[in-house]
């Protein structure tokens, strides 16, 4: 592959506000899948900001270590 490839199984660009909009936009699908939206909201309130900060650091560090081709 190479050193300039990064694969993630999450959306590092999501912030707490964007996540809330996603919940609103996908309410029907989440309800059909029996996902507890209230719990997701609570977890977003608790974890959202710290995770956003960690994701920013992850991406910043990765970008700063890219090797020019």
Tab-separated table of C-alpha atoms in Angstrom:
chain	number	residue	atom	x	y	z
A	1	UNK	CA	0.000	0.000	0.000
A	2	UNK	CA	2.222	2.813	1.216
A	3	UNK	CA	2.841	5.171	4.086
A	4	UNK	CA	0.430	7.855	2.830
A	5	UNK	CA	-2.732	5.759	3.193
A	6	UNK	CA	-5.025	5.949	6.196
A	7	UNK	CA	-8.119	3.776	6.630
A	8	UNK	CA	-10.554	4.538	9.432
A	9	UNK	CA	-13.680	2.754	10.613
A	10	UNK	CA	-15.203	5.932	11.997
A	11	UNK	CA	-15.888	9.477	10.872
A	12	UNK	CA	-13.091	11.599	12.298
A	13	UNK	CA	-14.669	14.742	10.839
A	14	UNK	CA	-17.873	14.491	12.895
A	15	UNK	CA	-18.403	17.012	15.661
A	16	UNK	CA	-21.172	17.000	18.309
A	17	UNK	CA	-23.371	19.406	16.316
A	18	UNK	CA	-23.022	17.371	13.112
A	19	UNK	CA	-23.821	14.184	15.016
A	20	UNK	CA	-27.051	15.724	16.326
A	21	UNK	CA	-28.072	16.678	12.788
A	22	UNK	CA	-27.292	13.121	11.703
A	23	UNK	CA	-29.548	11.769	14.477
A	24	UNK	CA	-32.387	14.009	13.317
A	25	UNK	CA	-31.898	13.081	9.673
A	26	UNK	CA	-31.799	9.343	10.375
A	27	UNK	CA	-34.446	9.050	13.097
A	28	UNK	CA	-36.610	6.628	11.096
A	29	UNK	CA	-33.733	4.270	10.316
A	30	UNK	CA	-32.458	4.360	13.891
A	31	UNK	CA	-35.914	3.654	15.303
A	32	UNK	CA	-36.425	0.791	12.858
A	33	UNK	CA	-33.093	-0.685	13.964
A	34	UNK	CA	-34.207	-0.209	17.597
A	35	UNK	CA	-31.297	2.107	18.358
A	36	UNK	CA	-31.847	4.178	21.501
A	37	UNK	CA	-31.531	7.756	20.250
A	38	UNK	CA	-31.710	9.200	23.776
A	39	UNK	CA	-28.665	7.158	24.776
A	40	UNK	CA	-26.797	8.310	21.660
A	41	UNK	CA	-27.615	11.919	22.539
A	42	UNK	CA	-26.398	11.458	26.105
A	43	UNK	CA	-23.193	9.825	24.919
A	44	UNK	CA	-22.692	12.581	22.345
A	45	UNK	CA	-23.013	15.166	25.122
A	46	UNK	CA	-20.484	13.318	27.265
A	47	UNK	CA	-17.985	12.071	24.665
A	48	UNK	CA	-18.533	14.347	21.668
A	49	UNK	CA	-16.149	17.205	22.423
A	50	UNK	CA	-13.256	15.055	23.744
A	51	UNK	CA	-13.572	12.718	20.757
A	52	UNK	CA	-13.590	15.658	18.362
A	53	UNK	CA	-10.370	16.934	19.932
A	54	UNK	CA	-8.726	13.491	19.714
A	55	UNK	CA	-9.825	13.059	16.100
A	56	UNK	CA	-8.360	16.463	15.215
A	57	UNK	CA	-5.044	15.462	16.778
A	58	UNK	CA	-5.074	12.139	14.950
A	59	UNK	CA	-5.621	13.787	11.577
A	60	UNK	CA	-3.160	16.602	12.266
A	61	UNK	CA	-0.460	14.114	13.226
A	62	UNK	CA	-1.166	11.932	10.208
A	63	UNK	CA	-1.096	14.892	7.790
A	64	UNK	CA	2.135	16.199	9.307
A	65	UNK	CA	3.824	12.842	8.650
A	66	UNK	CA	2.809	12.455	5.011
A	67	UNK	CA	5.691	11.755	2.697
A	68	UNK	CA	5.713	13.886	-0.480
A	69	UNK	CA	5.519	11.817	-3.643
